[in-house]
Coordinates of C-alpha atoms in Angstrom, one line a residue:
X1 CA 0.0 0.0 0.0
X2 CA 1.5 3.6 -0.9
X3 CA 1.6 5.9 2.2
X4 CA 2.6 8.7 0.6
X5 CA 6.2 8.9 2.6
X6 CA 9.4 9.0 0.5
X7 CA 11.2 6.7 2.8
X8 CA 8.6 4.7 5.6
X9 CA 7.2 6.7 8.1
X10 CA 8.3 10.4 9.0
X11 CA 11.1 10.8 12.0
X12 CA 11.2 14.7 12.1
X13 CA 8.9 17.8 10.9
X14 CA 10.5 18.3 8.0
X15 CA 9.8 14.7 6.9
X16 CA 6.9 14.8 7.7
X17 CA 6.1 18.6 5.9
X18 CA 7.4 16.3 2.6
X19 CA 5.0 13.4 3.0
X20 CA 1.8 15.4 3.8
X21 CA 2.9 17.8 0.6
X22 CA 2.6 14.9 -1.0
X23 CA -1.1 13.5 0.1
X24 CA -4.4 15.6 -1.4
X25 CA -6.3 17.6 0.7
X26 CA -10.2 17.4 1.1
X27 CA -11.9 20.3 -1.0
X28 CA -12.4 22.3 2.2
X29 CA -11.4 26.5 3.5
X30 CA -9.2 24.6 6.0
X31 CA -9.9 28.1 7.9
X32 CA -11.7 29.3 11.2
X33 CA -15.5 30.4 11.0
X34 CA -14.2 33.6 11.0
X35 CA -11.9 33.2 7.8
X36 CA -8.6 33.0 10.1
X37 CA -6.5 30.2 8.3
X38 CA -6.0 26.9 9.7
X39 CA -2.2 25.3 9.0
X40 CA -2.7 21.5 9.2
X41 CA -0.3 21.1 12.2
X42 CA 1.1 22.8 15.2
X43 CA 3.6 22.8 17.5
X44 CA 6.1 24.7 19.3
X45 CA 7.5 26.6 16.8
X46 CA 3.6 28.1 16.5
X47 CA 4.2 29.7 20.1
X48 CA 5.5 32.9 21.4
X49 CA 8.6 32.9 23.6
X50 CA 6.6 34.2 25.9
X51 CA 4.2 31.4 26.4
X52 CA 4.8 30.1 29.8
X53 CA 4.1 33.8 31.1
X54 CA 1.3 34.7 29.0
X55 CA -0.7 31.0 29.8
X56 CA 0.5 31.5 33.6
X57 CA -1.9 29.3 36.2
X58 CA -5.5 29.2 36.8
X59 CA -6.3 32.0 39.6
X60 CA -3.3 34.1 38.2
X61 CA -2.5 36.8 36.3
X62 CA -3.2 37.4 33.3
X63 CA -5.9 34.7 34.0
X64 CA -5.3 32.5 30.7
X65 CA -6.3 29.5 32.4
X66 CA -9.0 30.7 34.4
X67 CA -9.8 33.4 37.2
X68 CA -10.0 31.1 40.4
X69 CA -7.2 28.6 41.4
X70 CA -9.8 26.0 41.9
X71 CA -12.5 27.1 39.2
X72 CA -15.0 23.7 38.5
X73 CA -13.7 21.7 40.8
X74 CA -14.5 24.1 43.0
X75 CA -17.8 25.2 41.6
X76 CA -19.3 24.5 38.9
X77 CA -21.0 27.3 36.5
X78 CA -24.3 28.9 37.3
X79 CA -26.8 27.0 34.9
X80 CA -29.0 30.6 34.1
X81 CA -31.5 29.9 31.4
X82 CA -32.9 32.7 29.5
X83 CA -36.8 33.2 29.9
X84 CA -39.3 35.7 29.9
X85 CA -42.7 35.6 27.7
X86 CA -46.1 37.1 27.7
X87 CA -47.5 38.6 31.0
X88 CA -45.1 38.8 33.9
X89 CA -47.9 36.0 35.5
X90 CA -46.5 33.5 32.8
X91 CA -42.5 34.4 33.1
X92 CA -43.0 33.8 36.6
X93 CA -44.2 30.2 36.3
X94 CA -41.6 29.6 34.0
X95 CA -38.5 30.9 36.4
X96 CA -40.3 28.7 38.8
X97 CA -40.2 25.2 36.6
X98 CA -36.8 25.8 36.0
X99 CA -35.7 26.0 39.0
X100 CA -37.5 23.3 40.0
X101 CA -35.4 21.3 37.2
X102 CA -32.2 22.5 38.5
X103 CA -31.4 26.0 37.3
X104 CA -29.6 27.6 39.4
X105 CA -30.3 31.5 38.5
X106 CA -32.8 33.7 36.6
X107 CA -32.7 35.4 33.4
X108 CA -34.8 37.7 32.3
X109 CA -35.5 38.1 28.7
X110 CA -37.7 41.7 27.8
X111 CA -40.3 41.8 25.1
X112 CA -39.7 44.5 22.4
X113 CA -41.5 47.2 23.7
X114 CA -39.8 46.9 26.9
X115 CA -36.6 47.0 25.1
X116 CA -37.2 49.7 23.3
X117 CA -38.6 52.0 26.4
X118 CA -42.6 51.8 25.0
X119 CA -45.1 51.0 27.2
X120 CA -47.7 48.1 25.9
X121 CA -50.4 50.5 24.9
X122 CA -48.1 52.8 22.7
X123 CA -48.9 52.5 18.7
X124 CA -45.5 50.8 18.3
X125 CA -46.0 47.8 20.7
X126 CA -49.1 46.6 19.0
X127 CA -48.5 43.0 18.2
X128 CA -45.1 42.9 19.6
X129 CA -46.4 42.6 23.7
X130 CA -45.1 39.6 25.4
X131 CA -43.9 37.3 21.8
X132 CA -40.0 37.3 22.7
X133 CA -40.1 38.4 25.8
X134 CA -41.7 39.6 28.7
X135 CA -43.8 42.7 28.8
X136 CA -42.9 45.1 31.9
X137 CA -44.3 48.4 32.6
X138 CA -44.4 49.3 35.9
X139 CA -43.2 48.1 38.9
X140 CA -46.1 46.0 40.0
X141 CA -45.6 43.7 36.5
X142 CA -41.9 43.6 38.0
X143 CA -43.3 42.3 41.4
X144 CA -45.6 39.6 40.3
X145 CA -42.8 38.6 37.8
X146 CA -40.7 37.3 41.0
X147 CA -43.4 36.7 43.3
X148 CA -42.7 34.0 45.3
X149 CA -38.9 34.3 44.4
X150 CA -36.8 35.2 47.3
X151 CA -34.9 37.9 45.5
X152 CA -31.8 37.7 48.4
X153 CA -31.4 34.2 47.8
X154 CA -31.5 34.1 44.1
X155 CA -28.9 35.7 41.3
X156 CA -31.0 37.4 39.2
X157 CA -29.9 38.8 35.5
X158 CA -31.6 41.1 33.2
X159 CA -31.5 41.6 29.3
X160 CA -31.6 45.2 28.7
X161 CA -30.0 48.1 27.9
X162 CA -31.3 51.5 26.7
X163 CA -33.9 51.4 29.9
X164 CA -32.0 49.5 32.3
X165 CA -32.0 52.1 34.6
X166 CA -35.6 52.3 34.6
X167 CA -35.9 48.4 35.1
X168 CA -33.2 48.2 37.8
X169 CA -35.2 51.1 39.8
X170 CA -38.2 49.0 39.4
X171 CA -36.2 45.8 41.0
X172 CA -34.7 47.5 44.0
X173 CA -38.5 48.5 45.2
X174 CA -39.3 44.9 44.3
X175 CA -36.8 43.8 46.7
X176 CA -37.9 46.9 49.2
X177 CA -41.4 45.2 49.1
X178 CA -39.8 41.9 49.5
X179 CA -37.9 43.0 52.8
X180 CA -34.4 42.4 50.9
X181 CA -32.1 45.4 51.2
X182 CA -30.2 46.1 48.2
X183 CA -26.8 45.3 49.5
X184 CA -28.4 41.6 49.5
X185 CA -29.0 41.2 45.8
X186 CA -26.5 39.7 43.3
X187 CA -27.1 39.1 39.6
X188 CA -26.7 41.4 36.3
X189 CA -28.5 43.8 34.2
X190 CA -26.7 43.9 31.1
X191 CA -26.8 48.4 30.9
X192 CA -23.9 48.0 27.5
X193 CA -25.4 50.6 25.5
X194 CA -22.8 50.9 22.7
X195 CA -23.3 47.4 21.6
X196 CA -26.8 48.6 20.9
X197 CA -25.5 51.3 18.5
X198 CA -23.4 48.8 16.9
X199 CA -25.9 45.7 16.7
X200 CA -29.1 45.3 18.7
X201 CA -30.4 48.4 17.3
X202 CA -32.4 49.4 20.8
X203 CA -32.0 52.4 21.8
X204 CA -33.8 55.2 23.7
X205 CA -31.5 57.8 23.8
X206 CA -28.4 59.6 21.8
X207 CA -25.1 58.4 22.4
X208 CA -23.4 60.9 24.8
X209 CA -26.5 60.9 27.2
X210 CA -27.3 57.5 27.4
X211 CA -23.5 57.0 28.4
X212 CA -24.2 59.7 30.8
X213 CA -26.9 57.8 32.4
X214 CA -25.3 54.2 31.9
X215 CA -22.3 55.7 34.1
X216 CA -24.9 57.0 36.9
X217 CA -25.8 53.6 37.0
X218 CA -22.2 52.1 38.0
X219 CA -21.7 54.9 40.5
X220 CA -24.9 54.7 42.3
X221 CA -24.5 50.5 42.1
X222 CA -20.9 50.6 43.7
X223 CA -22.3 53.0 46.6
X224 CA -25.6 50.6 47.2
X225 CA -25.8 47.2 45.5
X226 CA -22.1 46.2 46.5
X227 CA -23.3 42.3 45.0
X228 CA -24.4 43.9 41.8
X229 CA -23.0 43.5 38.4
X230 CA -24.1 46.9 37.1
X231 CA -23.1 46.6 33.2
X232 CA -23.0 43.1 31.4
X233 CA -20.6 44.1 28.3
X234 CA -22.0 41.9 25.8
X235 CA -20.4 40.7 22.6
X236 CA -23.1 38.3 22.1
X237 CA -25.4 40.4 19.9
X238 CA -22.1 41.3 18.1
X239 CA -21.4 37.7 17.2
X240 CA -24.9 37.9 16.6
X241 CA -24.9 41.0 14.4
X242 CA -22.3 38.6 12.2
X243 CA -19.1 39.8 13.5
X244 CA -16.4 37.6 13.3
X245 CA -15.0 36.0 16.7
X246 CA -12.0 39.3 16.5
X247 CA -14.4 41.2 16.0
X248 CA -16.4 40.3 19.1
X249 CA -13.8 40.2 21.0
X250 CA -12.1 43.5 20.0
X251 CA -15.3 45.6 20.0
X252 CA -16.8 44.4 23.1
X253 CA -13.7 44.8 24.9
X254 CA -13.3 48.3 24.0
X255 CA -16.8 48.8 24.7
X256 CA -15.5 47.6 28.4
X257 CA -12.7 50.1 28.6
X258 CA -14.3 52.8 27.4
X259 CA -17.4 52.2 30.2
X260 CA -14.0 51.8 32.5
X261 CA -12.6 55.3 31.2
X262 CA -16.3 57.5 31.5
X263 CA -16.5 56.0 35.3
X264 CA -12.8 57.3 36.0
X265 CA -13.4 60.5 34.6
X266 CA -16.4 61.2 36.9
X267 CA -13.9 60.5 39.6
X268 CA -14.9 57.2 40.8
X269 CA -11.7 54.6 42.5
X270 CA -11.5 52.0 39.5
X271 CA -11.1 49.7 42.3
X272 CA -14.6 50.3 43.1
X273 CA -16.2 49.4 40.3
X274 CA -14.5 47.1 38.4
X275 CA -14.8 44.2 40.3
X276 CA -18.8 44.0 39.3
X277 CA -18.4 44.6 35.6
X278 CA -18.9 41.2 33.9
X279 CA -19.0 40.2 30.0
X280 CA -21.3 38.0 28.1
X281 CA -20.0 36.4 25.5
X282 CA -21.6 34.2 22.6
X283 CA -20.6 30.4 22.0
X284 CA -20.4 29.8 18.4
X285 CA -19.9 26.7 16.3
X286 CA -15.9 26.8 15.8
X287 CA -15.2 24.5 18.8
X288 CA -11.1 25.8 19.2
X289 CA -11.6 29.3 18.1
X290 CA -14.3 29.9 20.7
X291 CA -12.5 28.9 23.5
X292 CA -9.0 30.9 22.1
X293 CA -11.6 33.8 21.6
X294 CA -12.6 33.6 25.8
X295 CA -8.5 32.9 26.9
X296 CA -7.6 36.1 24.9
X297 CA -10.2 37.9 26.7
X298 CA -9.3 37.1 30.2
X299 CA -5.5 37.9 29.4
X300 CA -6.6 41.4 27.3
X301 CA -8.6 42.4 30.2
X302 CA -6.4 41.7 33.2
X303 CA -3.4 43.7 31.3
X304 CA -5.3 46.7 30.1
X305 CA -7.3 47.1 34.0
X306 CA -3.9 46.5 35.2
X307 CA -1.6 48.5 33.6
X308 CA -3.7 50.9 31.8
X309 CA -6.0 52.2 34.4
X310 CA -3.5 51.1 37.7
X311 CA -6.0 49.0 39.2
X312 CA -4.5 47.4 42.5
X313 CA -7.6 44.8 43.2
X314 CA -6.9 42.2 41.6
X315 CA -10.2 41.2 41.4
X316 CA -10.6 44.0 39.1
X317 CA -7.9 42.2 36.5
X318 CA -10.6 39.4 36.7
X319 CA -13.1 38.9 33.7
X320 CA -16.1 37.2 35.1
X321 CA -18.7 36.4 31.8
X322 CA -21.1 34.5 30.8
X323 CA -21.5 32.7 27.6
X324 CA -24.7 32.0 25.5
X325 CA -24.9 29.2 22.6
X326 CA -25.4 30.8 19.3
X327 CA -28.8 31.8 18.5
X328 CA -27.8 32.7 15.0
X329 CA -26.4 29.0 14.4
X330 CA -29.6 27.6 15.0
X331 CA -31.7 26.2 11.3
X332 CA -35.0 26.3 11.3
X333 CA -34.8 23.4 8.9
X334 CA -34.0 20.0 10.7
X335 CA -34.3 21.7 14.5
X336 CA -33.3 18.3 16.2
X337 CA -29.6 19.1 14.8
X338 CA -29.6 22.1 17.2
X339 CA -29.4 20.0 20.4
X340 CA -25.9 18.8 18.8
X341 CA -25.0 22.1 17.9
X342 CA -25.9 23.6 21.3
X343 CA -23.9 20.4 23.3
X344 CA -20.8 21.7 20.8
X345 CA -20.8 25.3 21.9
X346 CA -21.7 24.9 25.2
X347 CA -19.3 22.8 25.4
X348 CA -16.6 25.5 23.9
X349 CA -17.9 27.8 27.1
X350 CA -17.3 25.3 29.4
X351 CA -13.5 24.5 28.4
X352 CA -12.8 28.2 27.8
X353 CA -13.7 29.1 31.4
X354 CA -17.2 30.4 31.4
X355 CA -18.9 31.7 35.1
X356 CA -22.6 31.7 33.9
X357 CA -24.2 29.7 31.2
X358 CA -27.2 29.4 29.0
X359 CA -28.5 26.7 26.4
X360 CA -30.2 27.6 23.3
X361 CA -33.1 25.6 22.7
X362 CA -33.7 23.3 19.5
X363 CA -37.3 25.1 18.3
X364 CA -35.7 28.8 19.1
X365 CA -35.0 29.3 15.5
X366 CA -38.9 28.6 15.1
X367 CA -40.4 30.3 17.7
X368 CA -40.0 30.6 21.5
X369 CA -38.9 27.7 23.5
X370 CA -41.3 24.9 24.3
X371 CA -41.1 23.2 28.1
X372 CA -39.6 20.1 26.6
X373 CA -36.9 22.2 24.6
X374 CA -35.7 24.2 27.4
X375 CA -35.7 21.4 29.4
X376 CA -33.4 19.6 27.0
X377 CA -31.0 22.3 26.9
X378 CA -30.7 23.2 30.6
X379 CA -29.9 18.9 30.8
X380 CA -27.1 19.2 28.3
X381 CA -25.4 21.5 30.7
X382 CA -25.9 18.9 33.4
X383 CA -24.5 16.4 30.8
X384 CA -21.7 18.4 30.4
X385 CA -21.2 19.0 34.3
X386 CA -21.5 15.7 35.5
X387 CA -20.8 13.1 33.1
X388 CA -18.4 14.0 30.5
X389 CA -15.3 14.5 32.9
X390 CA -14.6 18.1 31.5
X391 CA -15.2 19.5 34.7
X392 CA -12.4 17.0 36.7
X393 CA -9.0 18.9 35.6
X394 CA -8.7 23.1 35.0
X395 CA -8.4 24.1 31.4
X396 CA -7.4 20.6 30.1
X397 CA -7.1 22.5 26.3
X398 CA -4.3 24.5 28.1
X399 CA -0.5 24.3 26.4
X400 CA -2.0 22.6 23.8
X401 CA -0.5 24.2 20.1
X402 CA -3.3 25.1 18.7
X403 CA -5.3 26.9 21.5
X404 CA -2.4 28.7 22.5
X405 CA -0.8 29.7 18.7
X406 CA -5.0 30.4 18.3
X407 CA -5.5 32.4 21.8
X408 CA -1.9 34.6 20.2
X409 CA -3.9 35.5 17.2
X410 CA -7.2 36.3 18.9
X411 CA -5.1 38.6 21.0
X412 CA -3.1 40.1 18.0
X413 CA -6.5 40.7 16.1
X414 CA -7.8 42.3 19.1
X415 CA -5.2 45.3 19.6
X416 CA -4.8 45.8 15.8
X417 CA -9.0 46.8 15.8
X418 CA -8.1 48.3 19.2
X419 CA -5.0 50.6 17.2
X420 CA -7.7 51.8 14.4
X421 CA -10.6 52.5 17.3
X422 CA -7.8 54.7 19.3
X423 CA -6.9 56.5 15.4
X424 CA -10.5 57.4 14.9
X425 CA -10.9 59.4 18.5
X426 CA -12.4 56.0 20.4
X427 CA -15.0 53.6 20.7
X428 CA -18.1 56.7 20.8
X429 CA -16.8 58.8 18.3
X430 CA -16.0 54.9 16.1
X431 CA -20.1 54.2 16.9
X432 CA -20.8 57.3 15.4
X433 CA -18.6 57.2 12.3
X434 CA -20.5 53.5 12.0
X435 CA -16.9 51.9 12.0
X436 CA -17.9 48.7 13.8
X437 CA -21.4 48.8 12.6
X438 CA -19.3 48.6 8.9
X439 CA -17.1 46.0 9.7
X440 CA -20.0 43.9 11.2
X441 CA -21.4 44.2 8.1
X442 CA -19.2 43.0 6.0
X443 CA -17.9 39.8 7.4
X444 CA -21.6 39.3 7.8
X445 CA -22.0 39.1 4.4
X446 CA -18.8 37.3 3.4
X447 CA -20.1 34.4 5.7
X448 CA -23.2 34.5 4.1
X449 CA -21.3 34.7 0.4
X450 CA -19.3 31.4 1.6
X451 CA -22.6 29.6 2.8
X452 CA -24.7 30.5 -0.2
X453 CA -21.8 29.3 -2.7
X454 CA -21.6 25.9 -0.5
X455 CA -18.3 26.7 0.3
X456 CA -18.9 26.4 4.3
X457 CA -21.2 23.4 4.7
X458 CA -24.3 24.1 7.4
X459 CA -25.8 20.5 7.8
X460 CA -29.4 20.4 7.0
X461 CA -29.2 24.1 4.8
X462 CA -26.7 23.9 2.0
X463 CA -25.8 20.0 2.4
X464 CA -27.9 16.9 3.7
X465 CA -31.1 18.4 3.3
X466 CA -32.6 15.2 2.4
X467 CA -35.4 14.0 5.0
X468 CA -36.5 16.6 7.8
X469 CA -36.8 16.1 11.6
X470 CA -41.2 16.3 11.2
X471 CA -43.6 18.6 12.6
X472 CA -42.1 20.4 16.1
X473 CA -44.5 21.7 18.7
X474 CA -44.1 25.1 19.0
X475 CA -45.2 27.6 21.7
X476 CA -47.6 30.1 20.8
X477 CA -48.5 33.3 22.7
X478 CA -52.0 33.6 23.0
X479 CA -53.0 37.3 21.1
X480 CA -55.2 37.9 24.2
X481 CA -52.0 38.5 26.8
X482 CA -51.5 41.8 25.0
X483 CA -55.0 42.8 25.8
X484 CA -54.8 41.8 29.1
X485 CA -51.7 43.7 29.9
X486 CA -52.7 46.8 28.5
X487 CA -55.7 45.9 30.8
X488 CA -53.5 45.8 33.2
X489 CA -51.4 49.3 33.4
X490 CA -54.7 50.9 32.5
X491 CA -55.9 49.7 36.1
X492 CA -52.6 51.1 37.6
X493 CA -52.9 54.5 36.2
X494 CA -56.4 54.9 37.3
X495 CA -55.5 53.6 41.5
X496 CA -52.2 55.2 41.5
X497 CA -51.5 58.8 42.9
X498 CA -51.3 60.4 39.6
X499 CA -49.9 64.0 41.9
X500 CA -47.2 61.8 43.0
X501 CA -46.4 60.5 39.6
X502 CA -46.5 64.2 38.2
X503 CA -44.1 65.4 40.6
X504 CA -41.3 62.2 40.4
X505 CA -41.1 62.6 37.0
X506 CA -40.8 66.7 37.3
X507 CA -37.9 66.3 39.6
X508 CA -36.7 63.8 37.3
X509 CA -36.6 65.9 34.3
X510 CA -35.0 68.3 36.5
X511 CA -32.1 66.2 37.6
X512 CA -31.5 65.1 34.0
X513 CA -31.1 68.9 33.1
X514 CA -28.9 69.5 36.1
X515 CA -26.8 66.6 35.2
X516 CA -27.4 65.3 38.6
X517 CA -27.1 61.4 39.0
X518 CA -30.7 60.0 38.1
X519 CA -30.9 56.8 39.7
X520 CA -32.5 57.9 42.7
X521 CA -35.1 59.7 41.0
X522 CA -35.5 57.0 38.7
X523 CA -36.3 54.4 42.2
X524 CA -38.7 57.7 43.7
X525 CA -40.7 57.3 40.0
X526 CA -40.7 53.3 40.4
X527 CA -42.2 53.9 43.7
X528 CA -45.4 55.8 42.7
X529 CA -45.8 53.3 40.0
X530 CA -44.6 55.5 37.1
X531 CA -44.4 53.4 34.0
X532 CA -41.5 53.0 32.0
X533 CA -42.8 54.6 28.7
X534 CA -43.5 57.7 31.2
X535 CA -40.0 57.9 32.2
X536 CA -38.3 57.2 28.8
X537 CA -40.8 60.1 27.3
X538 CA -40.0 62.6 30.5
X539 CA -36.1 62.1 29.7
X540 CA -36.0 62.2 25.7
X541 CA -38.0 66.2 26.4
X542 CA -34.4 66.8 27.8
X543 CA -31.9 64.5 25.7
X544 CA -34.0 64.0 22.5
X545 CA -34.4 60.9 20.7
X546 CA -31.5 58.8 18.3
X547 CA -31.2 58.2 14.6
X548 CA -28.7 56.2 13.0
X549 CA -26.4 57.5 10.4
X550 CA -26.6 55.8 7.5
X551 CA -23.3 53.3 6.9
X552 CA -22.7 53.5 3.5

């Protein structure tokens, strides 16, 4: 039989470089999802001389191999599935079954209205109340959505950003009603308002005062919610967006820094802050670039909070995140393949060092998750924690070529987009020259290029789309919740004190014209049961409203 070797089998590299010059290859890009290129073998030559410094040990800097000397065998991740439809009366029985299964925190996904600061009778949320997300308008749909949910017991995190103020004021009278003082609660609300410009495309607000009021947030969190992760600086609707993993990790970590740099400049310790910013990242479907992707981040982080801004905590050098599977990977054609595509990525999350994670469900690309779907997906986690032996040694990819060689280039990409952000004035004046909303945009289309030409093979779209998976039961919002919640803050207008509700938001609009931190004006306007739609309007008569530039 011909092997393909001039002489037997290879004893060195460069034998072996000769023999597997001589084999074919498979017609394949042979590159990462992102278009970085793959060479067919690595070894130590593919590492810096550096390495041993910049991998270091778990718990130390630059945190390559984790942030805690002990990290799963210590403790595992928090298993936080992402909920939230309908009426707050239906979330709440959801939070409840999962955590009846196992799940071991909340969070708390916002219907569009919400998102975009509307309250459910405004022209613009007809149709839209409760379908991907909960609908919240006051603080008594904020109460009923964790009644029964011992908010000082429970991590608690929360999907939003333009009005996250707003919906953080509404959860700290929550608690007050609960008995819980806010130096109790722990969890997230995610607050990263630049991503929004860049991606998500929810906004409230222009740019300069909605990082105005995103910074009033960290200062009043670090002086009353010491357990509170006041911004969640997410690169998951990035990757969503279609950035490539570089690009994820590049913008969302200058997003970070530059959240870092507006919360120095108002004077506040860096040391007294940083400690509760955390990072959500996405999982996509490149197993090894993933996890590189989350080891570059860790080791970025730690050096730039270190020697940048002279932070002396080390627990501010430490990135905590956590990582959601790809909802953009998920085909609506033959869903059962997403339950392998999720185990994959969740998998990539767990090996890269993730704090917190959630599992896409199967029908998402169809419609909102079923019971059975989600779950199916909060079991794969379980899978993954207790029976695959991942969880046994810390960072067991660690030292190996291609992670590390991989985890270099992440880190390379990331300070060359970092170099270009710093050239045009920083990451705001970047968002409002549309410079990552342009680069976004482009590798999202070269994916799609590759995909449509069959060039990148998505199982079930482009290649073995024989046979299908057969009808999926779906969940479907009944139209009638929309009624009943605009029911709902109808009957809270008419009982509330509508002097009160006058006078909270006068004093607000006040504050936001004296440039006085709004956060406890914005828990006085919770209190008397202002809605959110009230507030948003009360605050864009001062700041006005945003409209994108166009790209191109």
């Amino acid at each position: 039989m011909t092997t393909g070797y001039p002489t037997g089998v290879p004893t060195t590299e460069s034998e072996w470089r000769e023999a597997y010059g001589r084999l074919p290859e498979r017609a394949a890009p042979f590159t990462t999802l992102s278009s970085e290129p793959v060479r067919p073998l690595y070894t130590e030559r593919d590492l810096a001389a550096d390495t041993e410094a910049a991998i270091g040990l778990p718990g130390q800097f630059p945190f390559t191999r984790g942030i805690y000397p002990s990290m799963y065998r210590g403790q595992l991740w928090t298993m936080r599935q992402f909920a939230g439809f309908g009426t707050a009366h239906e979330t709440n029985e959801r939070f409840r079954y999962l955590l009846e299964h196992g799940q071991t925190g909340l969070s708390t996904a916002f219907d569009m209205p919400s998102l975009m600061g509307h309250d459910s009778d405004h022209p613009r949320s007809f149709g839209e109340v409760g379908r991907e997300g909960v609908a919240i308008d006051t603080v008594l749909d904020m109460e009923t959505l964790f009644r029964g949910i011992p908010l000082g017991e429970v991590t608690v995190s929360m999907t939003i950003n333009a009005p996250a103020a707003i919906m953080l004021a509404f959860y700290v009278v929550v608690a007050e009603r609960q008995g819980v003082s806010w130096d109790r609660l722990g969890g997230t609300i995610q607050t990263d308002i630049l991503k929004e410009y860049i991606a998500q495309k929810e906004w409230c607000f222009p740019i300069d005062p909605a990082m105005r009021l995103l910074t009033d947030m960290v200062e009043w969190c670090a002086s009353n919610m010491p357990r509170w992760h006041p911004i969640s600086i997410s690169g998951y609707h990035i990757r969503e967006a279609g950035s490539t993993a570089a690009q994820e990790l590049a913008f969302t970590l200058k997003d970070g820094l530059t959240y870092v740099e507006h919360a120095v400049a108002r004077g506040l310790d860096v040391d007294d802050f940083a400690p509760r910013l955390s990072f959500f990242f996405n999982a996509q479907i490149d197993f090894f670039e993933e996890i590189a992707k989350y080891r570059a981040a860790r080791r970025i982080w730690a050096r730039e909070l270190r020697d940048t801004f002279g932070a002396k905590n080390p627990k501010s050098w430490m990135m905590r995140f956590h990582t959601q599977t790809a909802g953009v990977s998920l085909t609506a054609q033959q869903p059962l393949n997403n339950v392998v595509r999720t185990a994959i990525e969740a998998l990539a999350g767990v090996l890269g060092g993730t704090q917190s994670l959630h599992t896409n469900s199967y029908d998402e690309a169809l419609a909102l998750p079923t019971e059975e779907a989600v779950r199916i997906a909060l079991r794969t986690q379980q899978i993954i924690a207790h029976e695959t032996g991942v969880t046994n040694t810390i960072d067991p990819l660690g030292g190996a070529y291609f992670v590390e060689a991989l985890t270099d280039r992440m880190e390379e990409l990331a300070y060359d987009y970092f170099h270009k952000i710093d050239q045009l004035g920083g990451m705001v004046q970047a968002v409002k020259e549309g410079f990552p909303q342009r680069e976004i945009a482009d590798a999202s289309f070269d994916l799609q290029r590759e995909i449509d030409a069959g060039r990148r093979i998505v199982v079930g779209v482009n290649a073995y789309i024989e046979g299908d998976d057969g009808q999926t039961s779906l969940l479907r919002i009944d139209p009638a919740l929309e009624r009943r919640q605009i029911d709902s803050l109808c009957a809270v207008r008419a009982a509330r004190d509508s002097a009160a509700v006058d006078t909270a938001l006068a004093e607000l609009k006040d504050a936001a014209v004296a440039g006085r931190n709004l956060m406890p004006l914005l828990v006085d306007a919770a209190r008397v049961h202002a809605s959110e739609g009230e507030i948003i309007q009360r605050l864009q008569q001062v700041w006005g409203d945003y409209r994108e530039q166009p790209m191109f």
